[in-house]
Coordinates of C-alpha atoms in Angstrom, one line a residue:
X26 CA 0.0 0.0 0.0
X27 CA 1.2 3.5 -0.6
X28 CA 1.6 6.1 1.7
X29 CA -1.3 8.3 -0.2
X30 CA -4.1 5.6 0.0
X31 CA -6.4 6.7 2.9
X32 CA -8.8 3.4 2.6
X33 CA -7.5 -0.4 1.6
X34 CA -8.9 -1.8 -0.5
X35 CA -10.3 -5.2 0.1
X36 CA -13.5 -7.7 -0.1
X37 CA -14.9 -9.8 2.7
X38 CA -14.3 -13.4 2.3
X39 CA -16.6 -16.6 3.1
X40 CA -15.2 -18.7 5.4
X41 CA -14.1 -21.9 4.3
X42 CA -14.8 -23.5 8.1
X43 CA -17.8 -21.4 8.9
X44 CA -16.1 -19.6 11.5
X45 CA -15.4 -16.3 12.0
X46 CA -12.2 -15.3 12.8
X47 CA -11.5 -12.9 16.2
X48 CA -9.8 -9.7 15.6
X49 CA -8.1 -8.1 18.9
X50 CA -9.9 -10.5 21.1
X51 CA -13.5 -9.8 19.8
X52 CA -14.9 -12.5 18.8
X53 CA -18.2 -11.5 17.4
X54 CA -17.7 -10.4 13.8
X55 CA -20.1 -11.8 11.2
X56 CA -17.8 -11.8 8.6
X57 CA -14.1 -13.1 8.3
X58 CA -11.7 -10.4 7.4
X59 CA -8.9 -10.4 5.1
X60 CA -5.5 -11.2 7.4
X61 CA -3.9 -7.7 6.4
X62 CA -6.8 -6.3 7.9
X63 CA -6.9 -8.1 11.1
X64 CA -3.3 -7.2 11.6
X65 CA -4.1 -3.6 11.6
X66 CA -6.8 -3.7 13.8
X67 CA -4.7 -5.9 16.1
X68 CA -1.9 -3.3 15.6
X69 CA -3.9 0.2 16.6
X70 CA -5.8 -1.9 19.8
X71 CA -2.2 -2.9 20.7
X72 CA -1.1 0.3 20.4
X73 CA -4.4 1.8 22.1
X74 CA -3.9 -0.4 25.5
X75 CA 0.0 0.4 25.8
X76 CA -1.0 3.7 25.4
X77 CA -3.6 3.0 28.3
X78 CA -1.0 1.6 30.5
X79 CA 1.4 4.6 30.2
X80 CA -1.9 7.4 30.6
X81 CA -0.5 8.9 27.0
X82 CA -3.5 10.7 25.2
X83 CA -5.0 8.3 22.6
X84 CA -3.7 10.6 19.5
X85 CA -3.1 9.8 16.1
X86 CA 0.2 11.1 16.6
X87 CA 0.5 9.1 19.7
X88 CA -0.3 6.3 18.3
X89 CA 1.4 6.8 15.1
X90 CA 5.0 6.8 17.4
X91 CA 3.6 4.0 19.8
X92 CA 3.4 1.7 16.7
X93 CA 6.4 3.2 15.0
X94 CA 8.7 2.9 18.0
X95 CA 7.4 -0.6 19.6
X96 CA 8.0 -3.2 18.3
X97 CA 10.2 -3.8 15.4
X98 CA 8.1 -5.9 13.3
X99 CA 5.5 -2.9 12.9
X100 CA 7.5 0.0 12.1
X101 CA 6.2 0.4 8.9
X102 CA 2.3 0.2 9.0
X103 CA 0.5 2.9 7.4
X104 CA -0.9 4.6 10.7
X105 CA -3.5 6.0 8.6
X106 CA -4.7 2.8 7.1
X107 CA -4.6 0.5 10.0
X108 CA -6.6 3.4 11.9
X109 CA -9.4 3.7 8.9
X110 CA -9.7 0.4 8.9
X111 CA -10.5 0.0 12.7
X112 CA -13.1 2.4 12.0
X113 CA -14.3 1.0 9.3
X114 CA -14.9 -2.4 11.5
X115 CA -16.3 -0.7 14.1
X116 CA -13.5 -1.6 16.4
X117 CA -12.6 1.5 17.5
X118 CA -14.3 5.1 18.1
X119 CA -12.8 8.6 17.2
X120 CA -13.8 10.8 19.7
X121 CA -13.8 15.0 19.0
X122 CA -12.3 16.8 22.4
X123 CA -11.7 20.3 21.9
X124 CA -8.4 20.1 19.1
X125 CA -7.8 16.7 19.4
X126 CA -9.5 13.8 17.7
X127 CA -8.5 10.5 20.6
X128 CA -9.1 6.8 19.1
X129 CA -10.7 4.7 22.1
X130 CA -11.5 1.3 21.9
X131 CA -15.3 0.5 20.7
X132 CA -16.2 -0.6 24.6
X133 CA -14.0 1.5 26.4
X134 CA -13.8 5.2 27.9
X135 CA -11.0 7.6 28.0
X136 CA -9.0 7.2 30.2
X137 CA -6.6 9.6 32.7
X138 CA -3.8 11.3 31.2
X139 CA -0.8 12.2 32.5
X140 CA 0.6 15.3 31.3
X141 CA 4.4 15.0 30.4
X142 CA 4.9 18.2 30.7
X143 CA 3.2 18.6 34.2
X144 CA 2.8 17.7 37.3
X145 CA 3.8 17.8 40.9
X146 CA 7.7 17.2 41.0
X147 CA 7.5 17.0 44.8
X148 CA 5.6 13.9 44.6
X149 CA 9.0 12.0 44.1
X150 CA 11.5 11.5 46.8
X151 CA 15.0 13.5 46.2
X152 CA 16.7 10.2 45.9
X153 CA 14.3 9.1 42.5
X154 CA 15.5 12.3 41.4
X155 CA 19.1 11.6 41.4
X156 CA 19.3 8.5 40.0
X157 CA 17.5 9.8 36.8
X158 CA 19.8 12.6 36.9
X159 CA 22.7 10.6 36.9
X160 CA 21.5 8.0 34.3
X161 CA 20.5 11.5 32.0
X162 CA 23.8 12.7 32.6
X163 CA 26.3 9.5 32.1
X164 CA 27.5 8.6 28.4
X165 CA 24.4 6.0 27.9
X166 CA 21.7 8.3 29.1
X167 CA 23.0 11.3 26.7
X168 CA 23.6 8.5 24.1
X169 CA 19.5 7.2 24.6
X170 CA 18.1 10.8 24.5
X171 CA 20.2 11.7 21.5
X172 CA 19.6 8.2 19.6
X173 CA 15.2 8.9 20.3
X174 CA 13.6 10.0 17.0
X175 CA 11.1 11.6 18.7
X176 CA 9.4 12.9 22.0
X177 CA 7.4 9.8 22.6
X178 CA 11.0 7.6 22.3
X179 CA 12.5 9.7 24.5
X180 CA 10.1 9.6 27.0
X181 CA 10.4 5.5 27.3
X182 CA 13.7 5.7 27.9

């Protein structure tokens, strides 16, 4: 698939077995979908629960990095595609707040963010502090930071 094509193109296929095929743990899709597809939805509700576990905001940016800077074997999806397609299965909800459009999953809320840039500092004892410090500081820490492609990379590290 290009970069340029906004929707895939593909047709549903009869099962063979009669079965339907689950895609991200749901198992009640009336039709099987094409394996391409099912990766992609797979992909994004990955993507969407790491970004749960780590109270990022559910962007298409966000998850655009998550999926770019997981794991290995993903780094090239179309973000675009694999999100359209979730969409278009109903697997996923796009939800307007304010200037940001946030993907949930079809069953699920939003959830609490943490704001990187934020917070109470004071919350952490001096100690936690100084061994980030250091780490930030020595020749891997600077090596890490520098090495991150982006904000997101750089913040898992």
């Amino acid at each position: 698939m290009n970069k340029g094509d906004v929707r895939p193109e593909f047709s549903f296929l009869p099962s063979s077995s009669g079965a339907s095929k689950s895609v991200g743990g749901y198992s009640d899709l009336d039709l099987q979908l094409p394996e391409l597809i099912q990766g992609f939805i797979g992909v994004i509700l990955l993507s969407l629960n790491s970004l749960k576990l780590e109270k990022i905001v559910p962007t298409k940016e966000n998850i655009g990095y998550c999926i770019r800077y997981g794991n290995p074997k993903y780094h090239h999806i179309d973000v675009t595609v694999a999100l359209n397609a979730a969409l278009e299965q109903q697997m996923i909800v796009k939800l307007k707040q304010a200037d940001f459009e946030l993907y949930v999953g079809r069953t699920e809320r939003i959830w609490k963010c943490e704001n990187p840039l934020g917070g109470n500092p004071n919350q952490y004892q001096n100690a936690t502090w100084n061994v980030i410090e250091k780490f930030l500081c020595s020749t891997d820490g600077r090596s890490a930071i520098a090495a991150s492609e982006c904000r997101y990379e750089a913040a898992l590290i």
